[in-house]
Amino acid sequence: MIGAAALVAALAAALTLPLTAGAALPQQAAPQPETTYRVSGADTPEQRTALAARDIDILAAGPDRLEIRTTRAEADQLRAEGLGLTPLADPASLGPVVPRPDKVAEFPAGYTGYTNYAELNTRLAALRASNPSIVSVSNYGRSFLGRTLPLVKISDNVGTDEDEPEVLFTCAQHAREHLTVEMCLRIAERLVANYASSTGSTVNSREIWLMPMLNPDGAEFDIASNRFAFWRKNRQPTAGTSAVGTDPNRNWGYQWGCCGGSSGSPSSDTYRGKSAFSAPETARVFDWVGSRVVGGRQQITSHIDWHTYSELILWPYGYTSADTAPGLDADAAATFQALGRAMAQTNGYTAEQASDLYVTDGGIDDWMWATHGIWSYTFEMYPVSQSQGGFYPRDSVIARETARNDAAVDLFLGYADCPPRITGRTC
Ligand code: CXA
Ligand code: CA
Ligand code: CA
Ligand code: CA
Ligand code: ZN
């Protein structure tokens, strides 16, 4: 991201240039290197929202911690404003960035246990091939760069649309959040493995859908050189600028761009796009979720969108800090909170309303809930800090940190017939 100071300087230079015919266009400011910092002194949602509004990339936040990624100049500015900033070492600093000759993007040493796009398709095909009666694999469209977007269904009688609660899991909206792809694979492979050995499985009573890589173009770009790119967005250029990428999780069409929880600057990491659903990656989910309205009723009752990092369980709304708002009454808020807390009991995450973190508009869960009535949560997985790897923990943690969510996933599937049941209400 280009720091605000650099942008101001570039604009000032552009404005003082004489507009004579044939004058060279002002040179674009070169992107400044960025560092991750632990921040003290910005502990309220309002303070964190104000930082996000300045296009500062918030990597992790929690009730008592904040990590951001920004330029040296911006860091100096924040210190001048009275915040405490401590630099954190980058994970996987493997030397200068050099494009790798590999045709297929692959993770570097220490990370090869992570699943790239090609490996994902292979794993899914293998899962289906050995369990064709309960697994189907298809796609719900293509990414901006034309990659097919994989879709998995797990249920008994998988080829039939049965009258069962449907549950959706989405992973890797954000490119660099690779651990979430492993989470979707864990859910799929564990449900299948347990099905053979148990009766009364949710595989019989639910229709479970997974979208294991919402943003494959970004995820592949992030691993395309010998050094992680810290990439978050998709890989769609913004017309009329040299900037690339829309933040999918600011591009959903409920209260899109309403409330200072996203950016209108194409170079920002939280760029909301030129209109809601301008990113093909969100538009295809929009289409597909719409196709699950059958006989006037949305079949999907419940949804989890997986992210990293901070170890949080979040629920709507993100766009407002109010506990109740149009479409979210006190009963619904109570259900979100009770089920969120019950799941957090099982994995040790912190459960809170999304806007308790900082205000975000155009997020997936606000849209799922407000427009489809889907009980939608965001999980922010391991770790809590870049000092534990941040977006890039070693592959040796995959098994432990995905299994950590097994009980939460089972609880969630169990309540999918009627989430308000957790508060004693009926459906
Ligand atoms: C988030 C997700 C959904 C609603 C509110 C907040 C957090 C998420 C984000 O900002 O999109 N955090 S993350 N994964 O670091 O980008
Ligand atoms: Ca791999
Ligand atoms: Ca079924
Ligand atoms: Ca069905
Ligand atoms: Zn994310």
Tab-separated table of C-alpha atoms and ligand atoms in Angstrom:
chain	number	residue	atom	x	y	z
A	1	MET	CA	0.000	0.000	0.000
A	2	ILE	CA	1.274	3.483	-0.754
A	3	GLY	CA	1.535	5.427	2.482
A	4	ALA	CA	-0.708	8.458	2.840
A	5	ALA	CA	2.313	10.745	3.159
A	6	ALA	CA	3.851	9.469	-0.091
A	7	LEU	CA	0.509	9.866	-1.829
A	8	VAL	CA	0.152	13.449	-0.652
A	9	ALA	CA	3.688	14.215	-1.847
A	10	ALA	CA	2.996	12.667	-5.254
A	11	LEU	CA	-0.237	14.616	-5.605
A	12	ALA	CA	1.469	17.873	-4.634
A	13	ALA	CA	4.183	17.232	-7.217
A	14	ALA	CA	1.555	16.497	-9.858
A	15	LEU	CA	-0.327	19.701	-9.104
A	16	THR	CA	2.733	21.953	-9.370
A	17	LEU	CA	3.837	20.507	-12.741
A	18	PRO	CA	3.051	22.842	-15.654
A	19	LEU	CA	0.369	21.267	-17.825
A	20	THR	CA	2.178	21.883	-21.108
A	21	ALA	CA	1.519	19.647	-24.061
A	22	GLY	CA	3.995	16.786	-24.166
A	23	ALA	CA	5.131	17.234	-20.566
A	24	ALA	CA	6.159	13.939	-19.022
A	25	LEU	CA	3.569	12.490	-16.689
A	26	PRO	CA	4.647	12.602	-13.041
A	27	GLN	CA	6.370	9.397	-11.984
A	28	GLN	CA	4.336	7.178	-9.703
A	29	ALA	CA	5.799	7.008	-6.227
A	30	ALA	CA	7.560	3.665	-5.746
A	31	PRO	CA	5.826	1.537	-3.093
A	32	GLN	CA	7.710	1.829	0.185
A	33	PRO	CA	8.666	-1.336	2.067
A	34	GLU	CA	6.357	-2.224	4.933
A	35	THR	CA	6.986	-3.662	8.370
A	36	THR	CA	4.656	-5.261	10.891
A	37	TYR	CA	4.356	-3.413	14.212
A	38	ARG	CA	2.745	-4.192	17.521
A	39	VAL	CA	0.767	-1.128	18.543
A	40	SER	CA	-0.119	0.148	21.980
A	41	GLY	CA	-2.463	2.999	22.760
A	42	ALA	CA	-5.223	2.137	20.249
A	43	ASP	CA	-7.397	-0.152	22.322
A	44	THR	CA	-10.938	0.930	21.470
A	45	PRO	CA	-12.909	-0.088	18.347
A	46	GLU	CA	-13.157	3.633	17.516
A	47	GLN	CA	-9.375	4.083	17.576
A	48	ARG	CA	-8.825	0.964	15.452
A	49	THR	CA	-11.539	2.005	12.991
A	50	ALA	CA	-9.814	5.400	12.669
A	51	LEU	CA	-6.516	3.644	11.818
A	52	ALA	CA	-8.249	1.468	9.220
A	53	ALA	CA	-9.871	4.607	7.765
A	54	ARG	CA	-6.349	5.940	7.108
A	55	ASP	CA	-5.698	2.847	4.974
A	56	ILE	CA	-3.414	1.279	7.533
A	57	ASP	CA	-3.414	-2.490	7.128
A	58	ILE	CA	-4.632	-4.080	10.366
A	59	LEU	CA	-3.276	-7.618	10.481
A	60	ALA	CA	-4.627	-8.682	13.838
A	61	ALA	CA	-6.706	-7.169	16.572
A	62	GLY	CA	-8.183	-8.304	19.825
A	63	PRO	CA	-9.443	-6.863	23.061
A	64	ASP	CA	-5.888	-6.219	24.249
A	65	ARG	CA	-3.639	-6.312	21.191
A	66	LEU	CA	-3.168	-4.788	17.759
A	67	GLU	CA	-0.747	-5.516	14.913
A	68	ILE	CA	-0.501	-3.361	11.792
A	69	ARG	CA	1.643	-3.343	8.659
A	70	THR	CA	2.797	-0.025	7.303
A	71	THR	CA	5.691	2.074	6.029
A	72	ARG	CA	8.464	3.635	8.094
A	73	ALA	CA	7.115	7.128	7.372
A	74	GLU	CA	3.608	6.252	8.545
A	75	ALA	CA	5.040	4.535	11.638
A	76	ASP	CA	6.954	7.694	12.529
A	77	GLN	CA	3.771	9.707	12.063
A	78	LEU	CA	1.807	7.382	14.369
A	79	ARG	CA	4.523	7.623	17.016
A	80	ALA	CA	4.359	11.408	16.739
A	81	GLU	CA	0.656	11.085	17.468
A	82	GLY	CA	1.455	9.272	20.692
A	83	LEU	CA	1.019	5.582	19.781
A	84	GLY	CA	3.579	2.972	20.784
A	85	LEU	CA	4.968	0.930	17.860
A	86	THR	CA	7.293	-2.049	18.196
A	87	PRO	CA	8.551	-3.645	14.959
A	88	LEU	CA	8.097	-7.424	14.604
A	89	ALA	CA	10.348	-9.572	12.436
A	90	ASP	CA	8.828	-10.792	9.199
A	91	PRO	CA	8.295	-14.532	8.944
A	92	ALA	CA	9.868	-16.263	5.975
A	93	SER	CA	12.383	-13.561	5.164
A	94	LEU	CA	14.090	-15.649	2.577
A	95	GLY	CA	16.089	-12.953	0.856
A	96	PRO	CA	15.274	-10.700	-2.055
A	97	VAL	CA	12.160	-11.323	-4.095
A	98	VAL	CA	12.978	-13.274	-7.233
A	99	PRO	CA	10.323	-14.848	-9.421
A	100	ARG	CA	10.614	-18.619	-9.351
A	101	PRO	CA	10.784	-20.595	-12.540
A	102	ASP	CA	8.111	-23.023	-11.262
A	103	LYS	CA	5.110	-23.024	-13.544
A	104	VAL	CA	2.944	-23.905	-10.579
A	105	ALA	CA	3.181	-21.675	-7.516
A	106	GLU	CA	4.429	-23.702	-4.556
A	107	PHE	CA	5.101	-22.912	-0.944
A	108	PRO	CA	8.729	-22.512	0.196
A	109	ALA	CA	10.608	-24.987	2.408
A	110	GLY	CA	8.956	-25.307	5.811
A	111	TYR	CA	5.571	-24.611	4.219
A	112	THR	CA	5.190	-27.313	1.587
A	113	GLY	CA	2.573	-29.010	3.775
A	114	TYR	CA	0.246	-26.167	2.798
A	115	THR	CA	-2.026	-26.797	-0.159
A	116	ASN	CA	-1.691	-24.762	-3.332
A	117	TYR	CA	-4.422	-24.511	-5.956
A	118	ALA	CA	-3.302	-27.505	-8.022
A	119	GLU	CA	-2.895	-29.669	-4.923
A	120	LEU	CA	-6.329	-28.614	-3.697
A	121	ASN	CA	-7.980	-29.814	-6.867
A	122	THR	CA	-6.074	-33.088	-6.653
A	123	ARG	CA	-7.043	-33.635	-3.001
A	124	LEU	CA	-10.709	-32.930	-3.709
A	125	ALA	CA	-10.780	-35.226	-6.723
A	126	ALA	CA	-9.222	-38.018	-4.631
A	127	LEU	CA	-11.754	-37.501	-1.831
A	128	ARG	CA	-14.590	-37.796	-4.295
A	129	ALA	CA	-13.108	-40.774	-6.110
A	130	SER	CA	-12.917	-42.859	-2.942
A	131	ASN	CA	-16.305	-41.731	-1.540
A	132	PRO	CA	-18.575	-41.036	-4.518
A	133	SER	CA	-21.806	-41.665	-2.617
A	134	ILE	CA	-21.215	-38.871	-0.099
A	135	VAL	CA	-18.856	-36.435	-1.880
A	136	SER	CA	-19.415	-34.402	-5.006
A	137	VAL	CA	-16.933	-31.891	-6.448
A	138	SER	CA	-17.865	-29.198	-8.937
A	139	ASN	CA	-17.311	-25.467	-9.318
A	140	TYR	CA	-19.416	-22.342	-8.957
A	141	GLY	CA	-17.684	-20.285	-11.635
A	142	ARG	CA	-14.312	-18.744	-12.373
A	143	SER	CA	-12.008	-16.241	-10.698
A	144	PHE	CA	-10.923	-12.999	-12.376
A	145	LEU	CA	-7.942	-14.809	-13.948
A	146	GLY	CA	-10.109	-17.719	-15.038
A	147	ARG	CA	-9.377	-20.338	-12.393
A	148	THR	CA	-12.355	-22.548	-11.594
A	149	LEU	CA	-13.714	-21.973	-8.095
A	150	PRO	CA	-14.014	-25.375	-6.410
A	151	LEU	CA	-17.230	-26.423	-4.670
A	152	VAL	CA	-17.626	-29.537	-2.538
A	153	LYS	CA	-20.838	-31.109	-1.259
A	154	ILE	CA	-20.842	-33.725	1.485
A	155	SER	CA	-24.025	-35.582	2.424
A	156	ASP	CA	-25.534	-39.015	2.100
A	157	ASN	CA	-27.392	-39.323	-1.220
A	158	VAL	CA	-25.097	-36.568	-2.376
A	159	GLY	CA	-26.622	-36.417	-5.845
A	160	THR	CA	-30.086	-35.624	-4.458
A	161	ASP	CA	-31.262	-32.259	-3.140
A	162	GLU	CA	-32.740	-33.536	0.109
A	163	ASP	CA	-34.851	-31.578	2.563
A	164	GLU	CA	-32.070	-31.104	5.119
A	165	PRO	CA	-30.459	-28.020	6.691
A	166	GLU	CA	-27.654	-26.852	4.430
A	167	VAL	CA	-24.415	-25.476	5.864
A	168	LEU	CA	-21.711	-23.541	3.992
A	169	PHE	CA	-18.044	-23.159	4.856
A	170	THR	CA	-15.938	-20.629	2.913
A	171	CYS	CA	-12.144	-20.367	3.075
A	172	ALA	CA	-9.354	-18.126	1.769
A	173	GLN	CA	-11.266	-14.982	0.866
A	174	HIS	CA	-7.984	-13.334	1.785
A	175	ALA	CA	-5.030	-14.548	-0.227
A	176	ARG	CA	-2.377	-14.802	2.488
A	177	GLU	CA	-4.642	-16.663	4.944
A	178	HIS	CA	-3.442	-20.053	3.729
A	179	LEU	CA	-4.202	-21.918	6.963
A	180	THR	CA	-7.902	-21.537	6.145
A	181	VAL	CA	-7.614	-23.739	3.050
A	182	GLU	CA	-6.320	-26.437	5.381
A	183	MET	CA	-9.350	-25.822	7.620
A	184	CYS	CA	-11.805	-26.448	4.784
A	185	LEU	CA	-9.880	-29.579	3.784
A	186	ARG	CA	-9.870	-30.763	7.395
A	187	ILE	CA	-13.644	-30.352	7.638
A	188	ALA	CA	-14.238	-32.262	4.415
A	189	GLU	CA	-11.771	-35.066	5.041
A	190	ARG	CA	-12.768	-35.566	8.673
A	191	LEU	CA	-16.494	-35.732	7.904
A	192	VAL	CA	-15.789	-38.363	5.294
A	193	ALA	CA	-13.407	-40.372	7.480
A	194	ASN	CA	-15.800	-40.350	10.449
A	195	TYR	CA	-18.781	-41.285	8.312
A	196	ALA	CA	-17.417	-44.752	7.715
A	197	SER	CA	-16.893	-45.379	11.432
A	198	SER	CA	-19.970	-43.849	13.047
A	199	THR	CA	-23.736	-43.757	12.843
A	200	GLY	CA	-25.946	-40.710	13.282
A	201	SER	CA	-23.388	-38.498	11.607
A	202	THR	CA	-24.308	-34.994	10.484
A	203	VAL	CA	-23.382	-36.266	7.029
A	204	ASN	CA	-26.794	-37.998	7.088
A	205	SER	CA	-28.847	-35.119	8.412
A	206	ARG	CA	-27.181	-32.094	6.811
A	207	GLU	CA	-26.086	-31.048	3.337
A	208	ILE	CA	-22.631	-29.591	3.829
A	209	TRP	CA	-21.067	-27.302	1.218
A	210	LEU	CA	-17.477	-26.093	1.127
A	211	MET	CA	-15.820	-23.406	-0.974
A	212	PRO	CA	-12.220	-24.113	0.026
A	213	MET	CA	-10.501	-21.320	-1.935
A	214	LEU	CA	-12.622	-18.255	-2.603
A	215	ASN	CA	-9.664	-16.242	-3.909
A	216	PRO	CA	-7.308	-18.571	-5.807
A	217	ASP	CA	-5.688	-15.802	-7.899
A	218	GLY	CA	-4.574	-13.989	-4.759
A	219	ALA	CA	-3.496	-17.168	-2.967
A	220	GLU	CA	-1.334	-18.276	-5.909
A	221	PHE	CA	0.149	-14.796	-6.307
A	222	ASP	CA	1.100	-14.781	-2.631
A	223	ILE	CA	3.388	-17.794	-3.134
A	224	ALA	CA	4.584	-17.056	-6.671
A	225	SER	CA	8.047	-15.774	-5.694
A	226	ASN	CA	10.543	-17.147	-3.170
A	227	ARG	CA	9.105	-14.826	-0.571
A	228	PHE	CA	5.522	-14.481	0.624
A	229	ALA	CA	3.948	-11.381	-0.902
A	230	PHE	CA	1.734	-10.474	2.085
A	231	TRP	CA	-1.053	-10.296	-0.505
A	232	ARG	CA	-4.672	-9.947	0.704
A	233	LYS	CA	-6.892	-8.970	-2.218
A	234	ASN	CA	-7.861	-10.593	-5.506
A	235	ARG	CA	-5.800	-9.892	-8.659
A	236	GLN	CA	-8.227	-7.717	-10.575
A	237	PRO	CA	-6.705	-4.476	-11.888
A	238	THR	CA	-8.658	-1.298	-11.220
A	239	ALA	CA	-9.335	0.473	-14.521
A	240	GLY	CA	-7.700	3.865	-14.892
A	241	THR	CA	-5.073	3.162	-12.221
A	242	SER	CA	-1.991	0.987	-11.883
A	243	ALA	CA	-3.444	-0.614	-8.755
A	244	VAL	CA	-4.318	-4.296	-8.567
A	245	GLY	CA	-6.815	-5.979	-6.324
A	246	THR	CA	-10.155	-5.590	-4.615
A	247	ASP	CA	-10.616	-6.756	-1.031
A	248	PRO	CA	-13.313	-9.415	-1.426
A	249	ASN	CA	-14.369	-8.934	2.184
A	250	ARG	CA	-15.294	-5.305	1.526
A	251	ASN	CA	-17.082	-6.034	-1.764
A	252	TRP	CA	-20.319	-7.682	-0.519
A	253	GLY	CA	-23.531	-5.838	-1.230
A	254	TYR	CA	-25.074	-5.100	2.149
A	255	GLN	CA	-24.312	-1.554	3.337
A	256	TRP	CA	-21.420	-1.612	0.854
A	257	GLY	CA	-19.084	1.318	1.518
A	258	CYS	CA	-21.526	2.814	3.988
A	259	CYS	CA	-19.634	3.531	7.109
A	260	GLY	CA	-15.919	4.163	6.833
A	261	GLY	CA	-15.146	0.457	7.189
A	262	SER	CA	-13.507	0.087	3.763
A	263	SER	CA	-11.427	2.168	1.377
A	264	GLY	CA	-12.226	3.894	-1.908
A	265	SER	CA	-8.517	4.029	-2.834
A	266	PRO	CA	-7.613	1.327	-5.353
A	267	SER	CA	-4.150	0.902	-3.835
A	268	SER	CA	-5.540	0.213	-0.353
A	269	ASP	CA	-5.557	-3.287	1.091
A	270	THR	CA	-9.212	-2.748	1.998
A	271	TYR	CA	-10.272	-1.350	-1.399
A	272	ARG	CA	-13.985	-2.064	-1.688
A	273	GLY	CA	-14.087	-2.188	-5.519
A	274	LYS	CA	-15.926	0.118	-7.894
A	275	SER	CA	-19.311	-1.327	-6.932
A	276	ALA	CA	-20.695	-4.103	-4.775
A	277	PHE	CA	-19.893	-7.517	-6.306
A	278	SER	CA	-17.470	-5.964	-8.817
A	279	ALA	CA	-15.089	-8.830	-7.970
A	280	PRO	CA	-15.986	-12.029	-9.851
A	281	GLU	CA	-15.017	-14.000	-6.760
A	282	THR	CA	-17.816	-12.437	-4.673
A	283	ALA	CA	-20.268	-12.208	-7.582
A	284	ARG	CA	-20.076	-15.981	-8.158
A	285	VAL	CA	-20.812	-16.698	-4.479
A	286	PHE	CA	-23.697	-14.196	-4.703
A	287	ASP	CA	-25.095	-16.151	-7.684
A	288	TRP	CA	-24.619	-19.517	-6.052
A	289	VAL	CA	-26.109	-18.585	-2.664
A	290	GLY	CA	-29.048	-17.090	-4.570
A	291	SER	CA	-29.473	-20.434	-6.344
A	292	ARG	CA	-30.013	-22.094	-2.957
A	293	VAL	CA	-33.311	-20.243	-2.565
A	294	VAL	CA	-35.669	-23.089	-3.443
A	295	GLY	CA	-39.432	-22.692	-3.324
A	296	GLY	CA	-38.954	-19.221	-1.857
A	297	ARG	CA	-36.833	-20.502	1.044
A	298	GLN	CA	-33.079	-20.155	1.510
A	299	GLN	CA	-31.818	-23.689	2.105
A	300	ILE	CA	-28.570	-22.647	3.790
A	301	THR	CA	-29.156	-21.966	7.456
A	302	SER	CA	-25.608	-21.489	8.693
A	303	HIS	CA	-22.226	-20.353	7.409
A	304	ILE	CA	-18.678	-19.920	8.654
A	305	ASP	CA	-16.120	-17.810	6.759
A	306	TRP	CA	-12.579	-18.746	7.812
A	307	HIS	CA	-9.793	-16.175	8.181
A	308	THR	CA	-6.489	-15.726	10.012
A	309	TYR	CA	-5.205	-14.411	12.357
A	310	SER	CA	-6.247	-13.345	15.924
A	311	GLU	CA	-8.147	-16.376	17.334
A	312	LEU	CA	-11.593	-14.810	17.283
A	313	ILE	CA	-15.188	-15.795	16.590
A	314	LEU	CA	-17.110	-12.833	15.127
A	315	TRP	CA	-20.757	-12.282	14.227
A	316	PRO	CA	-22.753	-9.533	12.435
A	317	TYR	CA	-22.961	-6.698	12.104
A	318	GLY	CA	-19.559	-5.386	11.163
A	319	TYR	CA	-20.860	-2.154	9.658
A	320	THR	CA	-22.260	-0.751	12.894
A	321	SER	CA	-21.205	-0.973	16.492
A	322	ALA	CA	-24.874	-1.127	17.545
A	323	ASP	CA	-25.843	-4.472	19.063
A	324	THR	CA	-29.188	-4.408	17.264
A	325	ALA	CA	-29.956	-2.817	13.891
A	326	PRO	CA	-32.363	-3.392	10.963
A	327	GLY	CA	-32.636	-7.136	10.437
A	328	LEU	CA	-30.796	-7.916	13.672
A	329	ASP	CA	-33.152	-7.832	16.638
A	330	ALA	CA	-32.309	-8.635	20.241
A	331	ASP	CA	-33.346	-12.305	19.857
A	332	ALA	CA	-31.082	-12.789	16.849
A	333	ALA	CA	-28.213	-11.010	18.578
A	334	ALA	CA	-28.703	-13.289	21.588
A	335	THR	CA	-28.511	-16.376	19.376
A	336	PHE	CA	-25.373	-15.120	17.618
A	337	GLN	CA	-23.764	-14.444	20.960
A	338	ALA	CA	-24.788	-17.712	22.633
A	339	LEU	CA	-23.680	-19.938	19.765
A	340	GLY	CA	-20.511	-17.864	19.251
A	341	ARG	CA	-19.595	-18.212	22.909
A	342	ALA	CA	-20.405	-21.918	22.987
A	343	MET	CA	-18.075	-22.494	20.044
A	344	ALA	CA	-15.376	-20.331	21.648
A	345	GLN	CA	-15.596	-22.527	24.764
A	346	THR	CA	-14.365	-25.417	22.648
A	347	ASN	CA	-11.360	-23.741	20.983
A	348	GLY	CA	-10.293	-20.979	23.357
A	349	TYR	CA	-10.913	-18.179	20.849
A	350	THR	CA	-12.436	-14.831	21.878
A	351	ALA	CA	-16.092	-14.376	20.841
A	352	GLU	CA	-17.430	-10.912	20.002
A	353	GLN	CA	-19.524	-8.930	17.551
A	354	ALA	CA	-17.418	-8.093	14.473
A	355	SER	CA	-17.631	-4.347	15.047
A	356	ASP	CA	-16.094	-4.789	18.513
A	357	LEU	CA	-12.870	-5.340	16.533
A	358	TYR	CA	-13.217	-2.365	14.171
A	359	VAL	CA	-15.945	-1.259	11.792
A	360	THR	CA	-16.001	-3.075	8.435
A	361	ASP	CA	-18.535	-2.557	5.674
A	362	GLY	CA	-19.149	-4.857	2.732
A	363	GLY	CA	-18.194	-7.977	4.709
A	364	ILE	CA	-19.520	-11.408	3.784
A	365	ASP	CA	-21.275	-12.139	7.057
A	366	ASP	CA	-23.336	-8.933	7.092
A	367	TRP	CA	-24.535	-9.810	3.596
A	368	MET	CA	-25.282	-13.475	4.390
A	369	TRP	CA	-27.310	-12.526	7.433
A	370	ALA	CA	-29.100	-9.389	6.224
A	371	THR	CA	-30.063	-10.580	2.759
A	372	HIS	CA	-30.470	-14.342	3.270
A	373	GLY	CA	-31.053	-14.809	6.997
A	374	ILE	CA	-28.057	-17.154	7.149
A	375	TRP	CA	-26.453	-17.450	10.599
A	376	SER	CA	-23.017	-16.334	9.499
A	377	TYR	CA	-19.810	-16.258	11.560
A	378	THR	CA	-16.235	-15.240	10.852
A	379	PHE	CA	-13.527	-17.344	12.498
A	380	GLU	CA	-10.083	-15.782	12.768
A	381	MET	CA	-7.750	-18.739	13.297
A	382	TYR	CA	-4.317	-19.182	14.863
A	383	PRO	CA	-2.108	-17.439	15.805
A	384	VAL	CA	-2.586	-14.282	17.847
A	385	SER	CA	0.653	-12.599	16.756
A	386	GLN	CA	3.135	-12.322	13.932
A	387	SER	CA	5.721	-13.424	16.485
A	388	GLN	CA	4.038	-16.867	16.178
A	389	GLY	CA	4.099	-16.655	12.394
A	390	GLY	CA	1.126	-14.346	11.758
A	391	PHE	CA	-0.277	-15.262	8.346
A	392	TYR	CA	2.612	-17.658	7.810
A	393	PRO	CA	2.971	-20.193	10.610
A	394	ARG	CA	5.069	-23.245	9.663
A	395	ASP	CA	3.208	-26.214	8.208
A	396	SER	CA	3.954	-28.194	11.374
A	397	VAL	CA	1.025	-26.389	13.085
A	398	ILE	CA	-1.597	-27.315	10.471
A	399	ALA	CA	-2.795	-30.540	12.090
A	400	ARG	CA	-3.033	-29.103	15.591
A	401	GLU	CA	-4.618	-25.770	14.666
A	402	THR	CA	-7.238	-27.196	12.326
A	403	ALA	CA	-8.149	-30.026	14.735
A	404	ARG	CA	-8.579	-27.344	17.389
A	405	ASN	CA	-11.789	-26.355	15.601
A	406	ASP	CA	-13.273	-29.865	15.274
A	407	ALA	CA	-15.593	-29.496	18.264
A	408	ALA	CA	-16.742	-26.016	17.198
A	409	VAL	CA	-17.561	-27.314	13.710
A	410	ASP	CA	-19.483	-30.274	15.139
A	411	LEU	CA	-21.432	-27.995	17.476
A	412	PHE	CA	-22.214	-25.658	14.588
A	413	LEU	CA	-23.416	-28.513	12.365
A	414	GLY	CA	-25.508	-29.878	15.212
A	415	TYR	CA	-27.397	-26.601	15.664
A	416	ALA	CA	-27.814	-25.961	11.937
A	417	ASP	CA	-31.447	-27.141	12.013
A	418	CYS	CA	-32.263	-24.233	14.347
A	419	PRO	CA	-29.439	-22.107	15.805
A	420	PRO	CA	-31.869	-20.218	18.149
A	421	ARG	CA	-32.372	-23.570	19.897
A	422	ILE	CA	-29.166	-22.776	21.801
A	423	THR	CA	-31.036	-20.024	23.653
A	424	GLY	CA	-34.133	-22.200	24.214
A	425	ARG	CA	-36.064	-20.637	21.345
A	426	THR	CA	-37.854	-22.623	18.683
A	427	CYS	CA	-37.745	-22.253	14.927
B	1	CXA	C1	-13.576	-9.198	9.894
B	1	CXA	C2	-14.260	-10.098	9.108
B	1	CXA	C3	-15.629	-9.981	8.932
B	1	CXA	C4	-16.307	-8.975	9.536
B	1	CXA	C5	-15.612	-8.073	10.329
B	1	CXA	C6	-14.257	-8.198	10.501
B	1	CXA	C7	-12.116	-9.308	10.122
B	1	CXA	C8	-11.261	-9.565	8.924
B	1	CXA	C9	-11.427	-8.448	7.907
B	1	CXA	O1	-10.986	-7.334	8.220
B	1	CXA	O2	-11.969	-8.718	6.858
B	1	CXA	N1	-9.913	-9.597	9.428
B	1	CXA	S1	-8.704	-10.114	8.439
B	1	CXA	N2	-8.850	-11.658	8.210
B	1	CXA	O3	-7.443	-9.898	9.145
B	1	CXA	O4	-8.803	-9.402	7.214
B	2	CA	CA	1.958	-28.220	-0.792
B	3	CA	CA	-28.426	-36.096	2.769
B	4	CA	CA	-31.462	-29.485	0.278
B	5	ZN	ZN	-9.111	-12.337	6.336
